[in-house]
Amino acid sequence: DCHARFRRMQGYNVLHPIGFDAFGLPAENAAISRGIHPHTWTMSNIQNMRRQLGSMGAIYDWGREIICCVPEYYRWNQWLFLQLYRAGLAYRAKAPVVWCPSCQTVLANEQVVDGSCERCHTAITRRDLEQWFFRITKYADQLLDFTGLLDWPEKILTMQQNWIGRSEGAEIGFDISHHRLDVKEIRTFTTRIDTIFGVTFMVLAPEHPLVPRLTSKAQHEAVADYVAQARRTSEIERQSTDKEKTGVFLGSYAVNRLNGEQVPIFIGDYVLMSYGTGAVMGVPAHDARDLDFARKYDLPIRQVIAPATWDGPDASGLAEAYLGDGFMTASGRYDGMTNQEGKQAIAEDIEKRGWGSRTVSYRLRDWLISRQRYWGTPIPMVYCQACGIVPVPEAGLPVLLPPDAEFKPTGESPLAAHPAFVHTACPQCGAPARRETDTMDTFVDSSWYMFRYTSPHYHEGPFDPALMQKWMPVDQYTGGAEHAVMHLLYSRFFTKALRDLGLVEFGEPFLRLYNQGIILGEDHEKMSKSRGNVVNPDVVVGQLGADATRCFMMFIGPWDQGGPWSDVGINGVARWLNRVWGVMEHDPAHLDAGAANSQVVRDTQRLLHQTIRKCYQDLERFKFNTAIAALMELTNHLSRVWAEADVDSATWRECTRSFLLILAPLAPHIAEELWERAGHPYSIHQQLFPKWDEELAAEDTITLVVQVNGKVRDRIQVPAGISSGQAQELALASPKVQSYTQGKAVRQAVYVPGRLVNVVVG
RNA sequence: GCCGAAGUGGCGGAAUGGUAGACGCGCCGGUCUCAAAAACCGGUGGGGGCAACCCCGUAUCGGUUCGACUCCGAUCUUCGGCACCA
């Protein structure tokens, strides 16, 4: 709010909207535990938050308010889903969900505590369901291109880059034709095709489709047990590099086509079905995880890349996996090449022989949007016996979420238990058909809502193209860093997809991004009801007012870091605002009685112009805490100057006028009131931010710090424009400095203009 | 575990590689008051010294530099994210 008000005072036409991302799990949970319908609960919360935001003096344009859980909004979720479906960007596939066998329901990760259901403490398992995905991976390379972003925190870009996780490598097939299956090979992705001669085993993900078919009779039971165990383990656990690598031999072999060797096939939970092909070639000599695995199961370790000084394998074996570059060895006709040359040569050869190809793999996975929940946007699809999957025609939108569904857990998607919702006619052939009963991930709602703000009541589409042209993309977005790799990536993907559909004309939704922090409770923990550390804005605003509340939140610390609330700390800000009131209410006519001190007038003007400059720069960069500190210093100065009656009334009027204008975005109510009482025309919030004069802000004299060998030994007042030679001369002339340089050779003197001289003696 | 951050007085924090601790809270002292509160004024990193002033000090250890809270390496701790919280 402060930033929006500041931008308006810079002369911008500011669209500062508000909305409620109102679908999702919390509403459903609260509704279940309180027996209130999610809609009722959500709307009453919204009503309360509107009131509280209003009480803080927020200038949101309420005429543009968006609420995601109303049909006027979510019908466009459905419409956009259909556009993505037609563009081939939405598809169905099997994917596991977390399942509580006791509650007979799907669980969110958040509802899993130590591998058990948070409600009934039963150990969880996983089930495969047909679900809807958005093909975000198609945009992986475009999402790695950050050139359209003007100003985003570097750390967010780094996190997105690592999350997308592009790696170049090769896919190669290991021959299993001797098993006489319809599948002739196991495809595996590797970034180290140069180590292919070091392969001594293969590991498949436990979920790999070939696992049951490659398991020997003797190993059947052990494999089944291991797969069941893996189904209970979370991916975070499975990826832990600390965890002991485990696996089970399938009792079968695959052939490394490059050397004709047979290698044993294992399953292991450190291999994930969601990355690469779900199968890895085990090269223990050159991969740390593979080495752990080989040691545990006593598999051969064969070094195939070696540093130039290497003189053959050590009898005691490899201490750790060799990850560096080197020369190819034990690699047939590739021996003697550098491994980089080997990489190219092998890749070319396997491409020629049809065994594999160079490829790029991403860590990024497609976006699973299906939720087996009630409180979300119904996915607008119909399943017909004859026609298959049929999209709901646009004229049939919105597919309304029935108000009377059973949203408590029953064992299937809540909407599946609502016959009137499920049973419909096929839009194509008119025969009886079933509706899709899953709802959408709420990240879908938040992936495009900013566009809706341009035209929140538009009926012809999700947004009015003319108004999009006028306002979008968003110039300044603020949001928490916790959104780094999901919401912020999903909305970037949506924007690019909508651009390719011809719906928007730009490829990035947010030009500038600022991460705000979180105001914590007095105990330095996140505010939560269970911790009992929640600060109620109604109470604080009621006691000390909206301006003190706003200013204190901004004064706690750097806005991007957040910080702890303090019930006593806010008194300091409240006191300051009271002093501001007192100082601004002084009658300047009183000053004309005495004689102004010209030096104090000059100092006052300088401080005023420095303060305008500092606050302007700070407010542009969300540095509210230091802007307020600067205003406090000016308040202290004006207070002193008034007591001594050292300035003339014209200077005083200039100071108070500019002060109030700077205060306006921070403490809008007090600023407006004082503005009016000073006789200025309504409203202070329609004024421009004051301008500063660099000449008036410039210092006449500076404190020259004099160091000897980097330690401060003296401070000298000198004219601001002093030359390097003069500064060094003055520094060396200082008696304090001389007591340190006495009898020693001055080897060097470093002058930092306007700051210090460092005399180096030795 | 992996990815990304952060660590400065009693507390919140300030400091383009150049005066560490701005501003505020708290505390101590004073003015006013019968007294208290409020308000106002002054002091306040630690240690030493009558004082001038000196030494130490930005999580820990090491490095780069004339000079490091700031840059580099390692370690510890805390926080955000890890794909169904949003």
mmCIF file of C-alpha atoms (C1' of nucleotides) in Angstrom, chain A residues 21 24-25 97 108-110 159 162-163 240-241 363 365 371-373 442-443 556 558 575 579 625 632-633 636 705 711 713 715 740 752 755 758, chain B residues 1-5 11-16 18-20 22-26 39-41 53-56 66-67 80-86:
data_model
loop_
_atom_site.group_PDB
_atom_site.id
_atom_site.type_symbol
_atom_site.label_atom_id
_atom_site.label_comp_id
_atom_site.label_asym_id
_atom_site.label_seq_id
_atom_site.Cartn_x
_atom_site.Cartn_y
_atom_site.Cartn_z
ATOM 1 C CA ASP A 21 -7.463 -16.976 -3.555
ATOM 2 C CA GLY A 24 -8.254 -24.953 -1.438
ATOM 3 C CA LEU A 25 -7.571 -27.276 1.419
ATOM 4 C CA VAL A 97 -1.421 -39.983 -4.857
ATOM 5 C CA ALA A 108 -2.071 -33.782 0.829
ATOM 6 C CA ASN A 109 1.617 -33.969 1.716
ATOM 7 C CA GLU A 110 0.814 -31.508 4.469
ATOM 8 C CA MET A 159 16.070 -21.374 -7.565
ATOM 9 C CA ASN A 162 17.920 -25.284 -10.368
ATOM 10 C CA TRP A 163 14.305 -26.398 -10.152
ATOM 11 C CA SER A 240 18.547 -38.151 0.731
ATOM 12 C CA THR A 241 22.207 -38.628 -0.063
ATOM 13 C CA ARG A 363 14.318 -32.081 -13.372
ATOM 14 C CA ARG A 365 8.050 -32.382 -14.178
ATOM 15 C CA ARG A 371 -7.302 -32.847 -6.933
ATOM 16 C CA GLN A 372 -9.683 -35.394 -5.479
ATOM 17 C CA ARG A 373 -11.349 -32.653 -3.450
ATOM 18 C CA THR A 442 -5.661 -23.806 -6.773
ATOM 19 C CA PHE A 443 -2.383 -22.813 -8.414
ATOM 20 C CA ILE A 556 10.575 -3.517 12.276
ATOM 21 C CA PRO A 558 14.024 -4.759 6.066
ATOM 22 C CA ARG A 575 5.464 8.263 20.257
ATOM 23 C CA ARG A 579 5.871 14.177 18.288
ATOM 24 C CA ASN A 625 12.600 1.040 7.706
ATOM 25 C CA MET A 632 12.654 10.461 12.662
ATOM 26 C CA GLU A 633 16.010 12.208 12.387
ATOM 27 C CA ASN A 636 14.425 15.373 16.006
ATOM 28 C CA VAL A 705 38.807 9.749 8.817
ATOM 29 C CA LYS A 711 43.022 1.561 12.269
ATOM 30 C CA ARG A 713 43.463 7.263 14.664
ATOM 31 C CA ARG A 715 38.956 12.489 12.477
ATOM 32 C CA TYR A 740 52.057 6.480 15.182
ATOM 33 C CA VAL A 752 39.195 7.608 -0.546
ATOM 34 C CA ARG A 755 35.870 9.643 3.292
ATOM 35 C CA ASN A 758 44.832 5.369 5.248
ATOM 36 C "C1'" G B 1 19.375 -34.957 2.051
ATOM 37 C "C1'" C B 2 18.963 -31.355 -2.143
ATOM 38 C "C1'" C B 3 18.079 -26.065 -3.770
ATOM 39 C "C1'" G B 4 17.978 -20.900 -1.829
ATOM 40 C "C1'" A B 5 18.847 -17.389 2.089
ATOM 41 C "C1'" C B 11 16.194 -6.490 21.893
ATOM 42 C "C1'" G B 12 14.521 -4.953 16.475
ATOM 43 C "C1'" G B 13 17.979 -3.325 13.303
ATOM 44 C "C1'" A B 14 21.862 0.616 10.265
ATOM 45 C "C1'" A B 15 26.370 0.563 7.356
ATOM 46 C "C1'" U B 16 28.252 1.720 -2.736
ATOM 47 C "C1'" G B 18 36.465 2.697 3.728
ATOM 48 C "C1'" U B 19 34.241 6.158 10.974
ATOM 49 C "C1'" A B 20 30.704 -0.755 13.112
ATOM 50 C "C1'" A B 22 22.149 5.234 12.305
ATOM 51 C "C1'" C B 23 16.989 5.025 13.950
ATOM 52 C "C1'" G B 24 13.948 2.815 17.589
ATOM 53 C "C1'" C B 25 12.876 -0.409 21.983
ATOM 54 C "C1'" G B 26 14.654 -1.409 26.811
ATOM 55 C "C1'" A B 39 6.303 14.489 28.318
ATOM 56 C "C1'" C B 40 11.143 16.587 27.788
ATOM 57 C "C1'" C B 41 16.801 16.481 28.368
ATOM 58 C "C1'" C B 53 43.151 7.644 25.551
ATOM 59 C "C1'" C B 54 44.128 2.284 24.788
ATOM 60 C "C1'" C B 55 42.685 -2.860 23.852
ATOM 61 C "C1'" C B 56 38.819 -6.264 22.206
ATOM 62 C "C1'" C B 66 46.466 -0.567 2.333
ATOM 63 C "C1'" G B 67 41.604 -1.613 4.586
ATOM 64 C "C1'" G B 80 12.150 -20.569 3.071
ATOM 65 C "C1'" G B 81 11.172 -24.361 -0.820
ATOM 66 C "C1'" C B 82 11.217 -29.609 -2.296
ATOM 67 C "C1'" A B 83 5.972 -30.678 -6.855
ATOM 68 C "C1'" C B 84 -1.587 -32.247 -2.937
ATOM 69 C "C1'" C B 85 -0.636 -25.689 2.195
ATOM 70 C "C1'" A B 86 -0.860 -21.653 -1.035
#
